[in-house]
Amino acid sequence: MPPTTPLIGRVVATELKPSTPHQFYFWTREDAAVGIGAIVRVEHGERTVYAVVTDGFAYADLSSPLYAVIGADGDPTHEALEPTLRTEVRLYSAAVLRQSPEEPLQPVPLGAVHLASDGDVELALRMDTYRNAARPTAIPVGVYAAGGHDAPVYLDCDFLLGPEAAHLNITGVSGLATKTSAVEFLLSSIFQTFPAHRGSVAAVCFNVKGPDLCFLDQPCGLTDADHALYARLGLAAEPFANVRYFAPHKADGVNLNTLRTHEALQANTEPLVWGLREVLDYAEVVMNRDDIDAKADAFIDFLGDRVVGKDFKDESLRGKPFRVETFADLEEFFRGIFDFMEAMGRGGEVWRTHHIATIRKVRNRLSNISTRAKGLVVDDGVANDLPWTKFADRAVYVVDVAGIDPLAQDLVFARVVSKLREHLERRDLGVDHVVVFVDELNKYAPADGPDTYVRKMLLDLAERGRYLGLVLFSAQQFRSQVQRRVVGNAGTGIYGRMDMDELATPGYATISPSTKIKLATLPKGELMIRHPHFTQPIFVRFPRPAVLSGREGVEKYPPAAELPFANAVARQLRQMDRALSTDECLDLVAGRAERDVRRALAATRRERPADVKAYFKAILGRRVDGEVARPRITIPPIVSSGDPYA
């Protein structure tokens, strides 16, 4: 096949630097457009070799710098004193990406070296196996550019989202590696190009830093260069079309704990509120490591199996059954046990095989959850959860936990990921694949420290999630400080600008010194990618995601001020029914107990009735002769595995 790009050099092999089937050296002219990361093609007879440049050298015919000093008479400014111009040798090392034919595997021949064309890049990275297949599975990830030439680079979705391999990890220094931007662009690319024969896909993103992911549905201004990159990759430069936001309340129970509170953004922003049923199964998350013993586990299991959500009757406690649905009900149940055991005197140390010390310990830990995670967990009321069983194809669900304390964050991670796994196992989530994006992975799955519930959950997701369609996209500043098995199970690795101290750790020993230096100086928008189909890391450029960044979003949509209780309730009612006026809403809640208002608001949000005002008023009750008359409306029971909007 005639070369489609100019010849730039030739392979050279010496006794000290021989060619092997996996590495070789070639020399070029001084002005050749080749550098670290460039893909080249070697041709010799019937054999073609594709490789990526990993290092570069330049030297002259001198055995010591002293000869150059003597030749210039000790004065570097007197170039004319040099009797002849020195011959400069430009030598590059290259790592083999692919050989054709692949068998027999032989050392690289002494052939001509060309820069790679579009077709060469496709063959070198083995993209032809999944781009030109009967059922293509290619996902654009960026553009390879070298020597004034660029070519689209694609990932194989079977090795990105499963089942062949899965998971993606991106690392780089904060602010310069564009980690969040890279994930946003890749998610947009997946949503636009994920093949229909592979099923449906959605994403659950945890926002853990300020406003980072708070404006995925808002467009931003792009440069002409960005639009050109989108066109080269065959993608539309547009924000995500279907995004839903969930955020816990603040301590008052009505103002949302998020920076996405501007009036223009409230339509798809909902509270995330859980009660006793949603929390009990994840008690291990909120209990200290020393508290988790066989006795405490046994009593928690007893509560879940025999008490919560059931009519539990024990004649020794009281004549009528306990109906434990909320933390307030649970406190009443514990009070009954303690009253009975106090009445027993010295013989009251064990109740139903459970020692009073174990019961008190579990009670103290569980009863404090609604205080320690206030706004997320409520003592009494109706839960509002993600739309389990009704996930939409190509939808993004953002859970904003940036403003809550670490314990509440751990609880959110554990429960959301566990519920995703549970529904994917039953195949009733609504989609076939779910991408879970977690930033600051070194915080939640550190290499050192105690083996927490969240770290065990992330490890389980990384090792077994791909079989279910549950995929982890993670990011962190220091890959070396993350649990090795979590990042080791990531089929695709992306590296932005790196810190030299991080590159000096053993995990980067296989990267050449020149590649490390390039990684330490990468500009924004350029990344190094490892992928199962790529036998060597490849550098690519990607366009800016077509969504507002957190900083730009906060400037354009400044968060609304925290409102008094009644006004915050009015804002939420108007969010559900724009026909309501603020004064109407304020009249509805005037003089009502805050606890009753919260419960009525949660029930109304859950049911999404056609007549918001009438339903809210009915749930809240009307004052008759100074008393509150409860309406004959039954609030549906909370079913933790069901859809809160069903």
XYZ file of C-alpha atoms in Angstrom:
646
model
C 0.000 0.000 0.000
C 1.539 3.380 -0.924
C 2.194 5.702 2.014
C -0.562 8.239 2.691
C 1.680 10.470 4.822
C 5.240 11.724 4.241
C 8.215 9.598 5.164
C 9.838 11.079 8.304
C 12.581 8.622 9.238
C 13.950 5.065 9.249
C 14.311 2.341 11.823
C 17.825 1.898 13.207
C 19.053 -1.065 15.256
C 22.432 -1.483 16.961
C 23.949 -4.064 19.229
C 23.255 -1.848 22.257
C 19.816 -0.763 21.073
C 18.340 -3.608 19.020
C 14.792 -3.798 17.678
C 12.439 -6.198 19.446
C 8.867 -7.279 18.670
C 7.696 -4.683 21.215
C 10.099 -1.749 20.935
C 12.380 -0.136 18.371
C 14.314 3.066 17.571
C 14.186 5.305 14.511
C 16.006 8.436 13.414
C 14.523 11.479 11.714
C 15.493 14.824 10.265
C 15.854 17.705 12.675
C 12.651 19.364 11.392
C 10.452 16.222 11.400
C 6.975 16.805 12.884
C 7.149 14.019 15.440
C 7.097 14.066 19.238
C 6.198 12.121 22.367
C 2.818 10.436 21.914
C 2.877 10.501 18.095
C 1.684 7.346 16.304
C 3.912 6.147 13.446
C 3.790 3.425 10.788
C 6.768 1.292 9.731
C 6.664 -0.448 6.346
C 9.011 -3.164 5.137
C 7.939 -5.600 2.451
C 4.719 -7.322 3.471
C 5.038 -6.309 7.118
C 3.524 -3.149 8.641
C 4.163 -2.074 12.216
C 2.215 0.583 14.141
C 3.809 2.194 17.196
C 3.622 5.168 19.539
C 6.649 7.360 20.316
C 7.643 7.058 23.993
C 10.952 8.942 24.225
C 13.297 11.149 22.228
C 17.073 11.769 22.130
C 19.381 14.193 20.322
C 23.202 14.032 20.169
C 26.197 14.833 17.960
C 29.441 13.008 17.084
C 31.118 13.981 20.348
C 32.216 11.671 23.121
C 32.435 14.532 25.654
C 31.073 18.099 25.942
C 34.705 19.220 26.309
C 35.256 18.822 22.570
C 32.476 21.295 21.803
C 34.033 23.828 24.205
C 37.460 23.439 22.611
C 35.997 23.671 19.088
C 34.432 27.052 19.952
C 37.601 28.283 21.658
C 35.712 28.449 24.936
C 33.293 31.116 23.649
C 29.748 29.876 22.866
C 28.964 33.085 20.929
C 31.652 32.480 18.306
C 29.878 30.009 16.080
C 32.277 30.795 13.219
C 35.131 29.163 15.131
C 33.517 25.747 14.575
C 35.398 24.277 11.576
C 32.282 22.430 10.392
C 28.673 22.176 11.498
C 28.163 19.232 13.800
C 25.854 16.481 12.624
C 22.883 16.262 14.997
C 21.150 12.918 15.384
C 17.446 12.845 16.326
C 16.597 9.411 17.714
C 13.222 8.271 19.033
C 12.101 5.157 20.860
C 8.689 3.712 20.027
C 6.493 1.049 21.625
C 4.696 -1.295 19.253
C 0.911 -1.034 19.143
C 0.178 -3.610 16.465
C 1.877 -5.640 13.749
C 0.390 -6.855 10.483
C 0.455 -9.750 9.986
C 0.301 -10.482 13.720
C 1.853 -13.948 13.368
C 4.642 -14.800 13.450
C 5.580 -12.126 15.983
C 8.975 -10.807 14.865
C 11.364 -7.922 15.664
C 10.528 -4.655 13.944
C 12.287 -4.585 10.543
C 14.634 -1.810 9.341
C 11.937 -0.041 7.360
C 10.711 3.444 6.521
C 8.807 5.380 9.170
C 5.702 7.475 8.367
C 3.355 9.541 10.551
C 0.029 7.743 10.970
C -3.026 8.682 8.921
C -6.677 8.345 10.058
C -6.777 4.783 8.775
C -3.466 3.986 10.450
C -4.725 5.251 13.817
C -7.821 3.083 13.495
C -5.738 -0.005 12.737
C -3.026 0.785 15.300
C -5.543 1.055 18.152
C -7.575 -1.939 16.918
C -10.632 0.291 16.586
C -11.521 -1.443 13.323
C -12.651 -4.486 15.320
C -15.518 -2.595 16.954
C -16.121 0.352 14.602
C -16.615 -1.661 11.431
C -18.305 -4.670 12.998
C -21.809 -5.775 12.022
C -22.986 -4.166 15.271
C -20.596 -1.276 16.060
C -19.862 -0.507 19.703
C -17.643 2.580 19.302
C -17.891 5.555 21.708
C -15.975 8.759 20.722
C -13.574 9.860 23.461
C -11.443 12.528 21.777
C -9.135 13.360 18.900
C -5.566 12.154 18.450
C -3.505 15.027 16.995
C 0.117 15.016 15.802
C 2.041 16.803 13.057
C -0.929 18.910 12.019
C -3.036 15.777 11.545
C -5.944 14.635 13.730
C -8.004 11.471 13.933
C -11.006 10.527 16.123
C -10.357 8.004 18.875
C -13.097 5.622 20.025
C -13.563 3.363 23.040
C -15.346 0.029 22.891
C -18.529 0.274 24.971
C -18.317 -3.465 25.723
C -15.046 -2.727 27.533
C -16.301 0.535 29.046
C -19.789 -0.391 30.278
C -19.498 -4.179 30.246
C -19.822 -7.066 29.991
C -16.263 -7.715 28.683
C -14.668 -5.244 31.095
C -15.963 -2.101 32.706
C -15.366 0.939 34.876
C -13.335 4.074 34.271
C -10.918 5.887 36.548
C -9.504 9.357 35.941
C -6.709 10.969 37.919
C -4.940 14.317 37.932
C -4.237 17.423 39.974
C -7.156 19.529 41.117
C -8.236 22.333 38.785
C -5.810 21.520 35.946
C -6.634 17.939 34.961
C -10.254 18.706 33.905
C -11.410 15.458 35.525
C -15.048 16.518 35.935
C -15.152 18.013 32.434
C -13.773 14.792 30.952
C -16.465 12.700 32.660
C -19.214 15.112 31.587
C -18.044 14.977 27.968
C -17.724 11.191 28.010
C -21.208 10.765 29.504
C -22.619 13.005 26.756
C -20.764 10.936 24.163
C -22.137 7.701 25.642
C -25.690 9.024 25.674
C -25.433 10.111 22.024
C -23.691 7.045 20.591
C -24.467 4.089 22.883
C -25.747 1.463 20.432
C -29.421 0.566 20.658
C -28.687 -3.175 20.490
C -26.797 -2.857 23.795
C -29.928 -1.624 25.577
C -30.590 1.497 27.636
C -28.266 3.496 29.871
C -28.593 6.106 32.627
C -26.197 7.814 35.034
C -26.242 8.522 38.765
C -23.752 11.249 39.727
C -22.817 12.189 43.285
C -21.979 15.863 43.568
C -19.443 16.038 46.411
C -17.801 19.434 45.766
C -19.724 22.703 45.774
C -21.543 23.377 42.499
C -19.432 21.008 40.318
C -22.345 19.032 38.802
C -25.202 21.424 39.535
C -25.736 22.746 35.996
C -25.627 19.746 33.649
C -28.868 20.874 32.006
C -27.662 24.410 31.245
C -25.823 25.239 27.964
C -22.583 27.183 27.845
C -20.731 29.144 25.183
C -18.183 27.100 23.206
C -15.312 28.274 21.032
C -15.047 27.563 17.314
C -12.286 25.069 18.105
C -14.615 23.187 20.450
C -17.373 23.103 17.817
C -14.841 21.793 15.296
C -13.852 18.990 17.674
C -17.499 18.043 18.230
C -18.035 17.942 14.463
C -14.893 15.832 13.969
C -16.241 13.323 16.490
C -19.757 13.341 15.043
C -21.358 14.620 18.257
C -23.863 17.373 19.018
C -22.647 20.153 21.327
C -25.631 20.307 23.681
C -26.338 19.909 27.425
C -28.035 16.851 28.899
C -31.692 16.804 27.972
C -33.049 14.813 30.933
C -31.536 15.666 34.331
C -33.122 15.315 37.772
C -31.523 16.673 40.931
C -31.966 15.349 44.465
C -30.663 17.124 47.567
C -31.372 16.740 51.293
C -33.044 19.497 53.221
C -31.219 21.775 55.574
C -31.821 21.412 59.290
C -35.138 23.305 59.036
C -36.588 20.542 56.876
C -37.843 22.806 54.055
C -34.883 24.671 52.481
C -32.831 22.463 50.169
C -29.175 21.944 51.061
C -27.793 22.670 47.591
C -26.435 25.565 45.549
C -29.043 24.852 42.876
C -31.828 26.927 44.438
C -32.268 29.679 41.836
C -35.919 30.002 40.829
C -35.140 29.143 37.194
C -33.670 25.773 38.214
C -36.278 24.513 40.685
C -38.453 22.565 38.257
C -36.256 19.457 38.266
C -34.742 19.828 41.748
C -36.303 17.656 44.458
C -35.599 16.883 48.102
C -33.978 13.617 49.145
C -35.624 12.572 52.399
C -35.481 9.192 54.135
C -37.198 7.689 57.139
C -36.630 4.693 59.393
C -37.285 2.034 56.772
C -34.811 3.531 54.321
C -32.060 3.762 56.951
C -32.389 0.607 59.060
C -30.862 -1.756 56.487
C -27.727 0.410 56.409
C -27.198 0.817 60.136
C -23.646 -0.481 59.737
C -22.771 2.695 57.835
C -23.703 5.023 60.677
C -22.438 2.907 63.563
C -18.857 2.936 64.752
C -16.691 0.024 63.697
C -16.423 -1.145 67.317
C -20.229 -1.196 67.589
C -20.700 -3.807 64.880
C -20.621 -7.096 66.730
C -22.701 -10.232 66.538
C -25.021 -9.098 69.333
C -25.785 -5.702 67.809
C -26.249 -7.287 64.372
C -28.678 -9.815 65.797
C -30.822 -7.153 67.467
C -30.844 -4.927 64.355
C -31.926 -7.945 62.287
C -34.664 -8.604 64.835
C -35.943 -5.043 64.446
C -35.950 -5.301 60.657
C -37.570 -8.731 60.489
C -40.076 -8.611 63.343
C -40.782 -5.026 64.343
C -40.417 -2.291 61.702
C -43.372 -2.112 59.347
C -45.261 -4.886 61.148
C -47.745 -5.193 63.978
C -45.491 -6.385 66.784
C -47.247 -7.480 69.944
C -45.632 -8.419 73.228
C -47.934 -8.751 76.209
C -45.061 -8.003 78.564
C -44.673 -4.516 77.051
C -48.283 -3.465 76.513
C -51.586 -4.921 75.484
C -51.904 -3.383 72.035
C -49.422 -3.996 69.168
C -46.584 -1.641 68.290
C -46.686 -0.274 64.752
C -43.153 1.045 64.138
C -42.981 3.115 60.952
C -40.860 6.101 61.995
C -38.017 7.004 64.331
C -40.624 8.460 66.698
C -42.415 5.100 66.755
C -39.099 3.329 67.329
C -38.371 5.531 70.331
C -41.759 4.595 71.780
C -40.959 0.912 71.248
C -37.614 1.232 73.048
C -39.285 3.132 75.873
C -41.674 0.213 76.331
C -38.749 -2.226 76.595
C -36.862 -0.077 79.105
C -39.970 0.510 81.244
C -40.609 -3.237 81.361
C -37.012 -4.049 82.289
C -36.922 -1.369 84.987
C -40.083 -2.847 86.455
C -38.365 -6.234 86.525
C -35.656 -4.856 88.791
C -32.449 -6.823 89.055
C -33.852 -9.608 86.894
C -34.447 -7.314 83.962
C -31.165 -7.620 82.103
C -32.308 -9.695 79.101
C -35.324 -9.226 76.823
C -35.994 -11.909 74.229
C -32.354 -13.120 74.458
C -31.015 -9.558 73.874
C -29.053 -7.965 76.730
C -30.141 -4.529 77.878
C -26.655 -3.111 77.155
C -26.935 -4.193 73.509
C -30.444 -2.749 73.241
C -29.338 0.574 74.723
C -26.336 0.769 72.397
C -28.438 0.130 69.275
C -31.094 2.549 70.471
C -28.546 5.314 71.080
C -26.946 4.897 67.660
C -30.217 4.671 65.698
C -31.989 7.428 67.593
C -29.139 9.831 66.879
C -29.217 9.314 63.118
C -31.982 11.828 62.525
C -29.947 14.378 64.489
C -26.568 13.630 62.915
C -28.065 13.488 59.410
C -30.731 16.136 59.977
C -32.430 17.178 56.759
C -31.695 13.844 55.086
C -33.288 11.615 57.733
C -36.571 12.628 59.365
C -38.035 11.463 62.672
C -41.524 11.346 61.243
C -42.910 11.956 57.786
C -43.032 10.698 54.237
C -39.849 9.752 52.379
C -38.910 11.128 48.974
C -36.465 8.918 47.107
C -34.996 8.341 43.667
C -37.491 6.938 41.120
C -36.585 3.270 41.592
C -38.113 1.047 38.850
C -38.687 4.124 36.660
C -35.203 5.154 35.553
C -35.328 6.692 32.074
C -33.008 5.916 29.184
C -30.287 8.559 28.696
C -31.265 10.327 31.934
C -28.899 11.742 34.566
C -29.783 11.619 38.261
C -27.595 13.924 40.336
C -27.515 13.404 44.102
C -26.097 16.558 45.693
C -24.349 15.648 48.953
C -21.789 18.459 48.934
C -23.391 20.302 51.855
C -23.975 17.430 54.304
C -21.619 15.880 56.832
C -19.461 12.817 56.030
C -21.674 10.365 57.916
C -24.720 11.401 55.896
C -22.648 11.226 52.694
C -21.617 7.653 53.502
C -25.232 6.751 54.149
C -26.309 8.204 50.791
C -23.542 6.380 48.880
C -24.255 3.075 50.559
C -27.997 3.124 50.144
C -28.166 4.490 46.579
C -25.560 2.082 45.184
C -27.062 -0.864 47.076
C -30.526 -0.058 45.720
C -29.141 0.236 42.192
C -27.555 -3.195 42.542
C -30.730 -4.673 44.010
C -32.946 -3.432 41.177
C -30.459 -4.371 38.447
C -30.351 -7.900 39.852
C -34.148 -8.025 39.582
C -34.028 -6.305 36.169
C -36.735 -3.840 37.210
C -34.778 -0.577 37.435
C -35.996 0.654 34.051
C -32.616 0.652 32.262
C -30.020 -2.001 31.449
C -26.858 -0.079 32.384
C -26.180 2.531 35.060
C -23.022 4.629 35.295
C -22.246 5.722 38.866
C -19.876 8.716 39.023
C -17.983 9.309 42.281
C -15.426 12.113 42.639
C -12.762 12.274 45.369
C -12.423 8.484 45.348
C -9.337 8.625 47.575
C -11.664 9.891 50.333
C -14.248 7.112 50.052
C -11.986 4.175 49.126
C -8.565 5.052 50.591
C -5.641 2.669 50.323
C -5.046 2.887 54.080
C -7.290 3.171 57.087
C -10.258 1.149 58.371
C -12.216 -1.087 56.044
C -15.438 0.939 56.051
C -18.815 -0.106 54.708
C -18.532 2.385 51.827
C -15.075 1.131 50.798
C -16.283 -2.472 50.830
C -19.303 -1.459 48.759
C -17.164 0.371 46.157
C -14.807 -2.614 45.965
C -17.726 -4.963 45.409
C -19.063 -2.646 42.706
C -15.653 -2.574 40.973
C -15.213 -6.350 41.089
C -18.718 -7.590 40.300
C -20.832 -4.666 39.095
C -20.122 -5.162 35.385
C -22.050 -8.436 35.322
C -25.173 -6.517 36.310
C -24.607 -3.436 34.165
C -23.541 -1.338 37.181
C -20.467 0.662 36.155
C -18.218 2.879 38.291
C -16.769 6.096 36.841
C -14.449 7.524 39.473
C -12.007 10.406 39.804
C -9.349 11.460 42.268
C -6.172 13.529 42.537
C -3.877 10.730 43.668
C -4.427 7.281 42.201
C -1.701 5.839 44.446
C -3.795 6.677 47.535
C -6.872 4.726 46.389
C -7.585 1.108 47.320
C -5.591 -0.792 44.711
C -8.293 -3.315 43.821
C -10.826 -0.542 43.123
C -8.676 1.271 40.538
C -7.134 -1.996 39.335
C -10.546 -3.211 38.183
C -11.085 -0.111 36.027
C -10.818 -1.334 32.436
C -10.186 2.203 31.170
C -7.819 4.684 32.786
C -7.596 8.400 32.002
C -4.773 10.645 33.187
C -4.884 14.437 33.122
C -2.167 16.758 34.300
C -0.238 14.972 37.036
C 1.874 15.963 40.005
C 5.524 14.890 39.732
C 5.470 13.466 43.262
C 2.556 11.235 42.267
C 4.352 10.147 39.083
C 7.339 9.111 41.206
C 5.285 6.407 42.981
C 5.713 2.739 41.932
C 2.371 2.647 40.113
C 3.826 4.681 37.234
C 7.107 2.762 36.855
C 6.138 1.418 33.412
C 5.741 4.925 31.930
C 8.809 6.358 30.184
C 10.512 9.454 31.681
C 9.535 11.632 28.713
C 5.903 10.543 28.941
C 5.901 11.372 32.663
C 7.236 14.852 31.924
C 4.540 15.344 29.299
C 1.904 14.223 31.810
C 3.225 16.767 34.304
C 2.817 19.594 31.772
C -0.380 18.608 29.935
C -2.613 21.547 28.999
C -6.292 21.552 29.865
C -8.310 19.472 27.466
C -5.579 16.902 26.759
C -5.527 13.464 28.381
C -3.652 10.191 28.286
C -5.873 7.119 27.898
C -5.381 3.445 28.662
C -7.975 1.058 27.204
C -7.995 -2.737 26.785
C -7.789 -2.429 22.988
C -4.833 -0.026 23.187
C -1.605 -1.851 23.968
C 0.048 1.466 24.905
C -1.290 4.731 26.424
C -2.508 7.291 23.873
C -2.791 11.091 24.155
C -6.047 12.682 22.965
C -7.746 16.073 23.049
C -11.421 16.450 23.904
C -13.744 19.466 23.583
C -15.153 21.336 26.532
C -18.476 19.810 27.674
C -21.449 21.811 26.461
C -22.706 22.510 29.996
C -22.083 25.287 32.465
C -19.224 24.667 34.860
C -19.961 25.020 38.557
C -18.274 28.410 38.826
C -20.049 29.810 35.753
C -23.370 28.370 36.884
C -23.206 30.004 40.298
C -22.416 33.350 38.665
C -25.313 33.055 36.199
C -27.787 31.453 38.622
C -26.834 32.676 42.113
C -28.378 30.522 44.876
C -31.543 31.894 46.419
C -31.395 33.138 49.985
C -32.552 30.769 52.713
C -36.218 31.509 53.370
C -38.228 31.444 56.586
C -40.160 28.233 57.148
C -43.517 29.351 55.717
C -41.971 31.002 52.657
C -39.835 27.917 51.933
C -42.958 25.748 52.042
C -44.738 28.194 49.741
C -41.839 28.008 47.278
C -42.083 24.213 47.151
C -45.860 24.261 46.701
C -45.527 26.770 43.844
C -42.872 24.536 42.314
C -45.514 21.788 42.082
C -48.286 24.139 40.898
C -47.325 27.456 39.303
C -50.983 28.541 39.382
C -50.731 28.990 43.155
C -49.765 32.403 44.463
C -47.356 32.893 47.335
C -50.117 34.448 49.466
C -52.376 31.429 48.946
C -49.591 29.117 50.083
C -48.820 31.240 53.128
C -52.508 31.197 54.120
C -52.514 27.387 53.930
C -49.704 26.989 56.473
C -50.516 29.906 58.741
C -50.845 28.764 62.342
C -50.010 25.140 61.577
C -47.464 23.075 63.465
C -44.221 22.764 61.513
C -44.192 18.983 61.935
C -47.658 18.654 60.378
C -46.719 21.001 57.529
C -43.590 19.004 56.703
C -45.566 15.772 56.629
C -48.310 17.238 54.424
C -45.726 18.753 52.066
C -43.867 15.448 51.765
C -47.085 13.517 51.108
C -48.155 16.007 48.438
C -44.774 15.843 46.730
C -44.944 12.062 46.793
C -48.408 11.806 45.264
C -48.069 14.629 42.697
C -51.863 15.235 42.683
C -53.638 17.170 39.947
C -54.989 19.653 42.522
C -51.982 20.408 44.727
C -53.787 22.930 46.928
C -56.751 20.665 47.724
C -54.594 17.637 48.451
C -52.178 19.563 50.663
C -55.060 21.149 52.549
C -56.737 17.780 53.048
C -53.581 16.134 54.379
C -52.865 19.071 56.658
C -56.375 19.059 58.129
C -58.796 21.877 58.819
C -59.435 23.672 62.096
C -62.913 22.985 63.432
C -63.822 24.605 66.770
C -60.187 25.013 67.577
C -59.346 21.352 66.875
C -57.581 19.793 63.932
C -59.868 17.451 62.008
C -57.897 14.813 60.082
C -59.204 14.093 56.585
C -60.242 10.637 55.496
C -57.248 10.281 53.242
C -54.817 7.478 53.839
C -51.181 8.273 53.215
C -49.717 5.360 51.259
C -47.205 3.301 53.213
C -43.519 3.785 52.488
C -42.166 0.900 50.478
C -38.401 1.185 50.368
C -38.023 -0.896 47.218
C -40.852 0.771 45.336
C -41.256 3.970 43.364
C -42.020 6.982 45.567
C -44.107 8.518 42.768
C -46.145 5.404 41.942
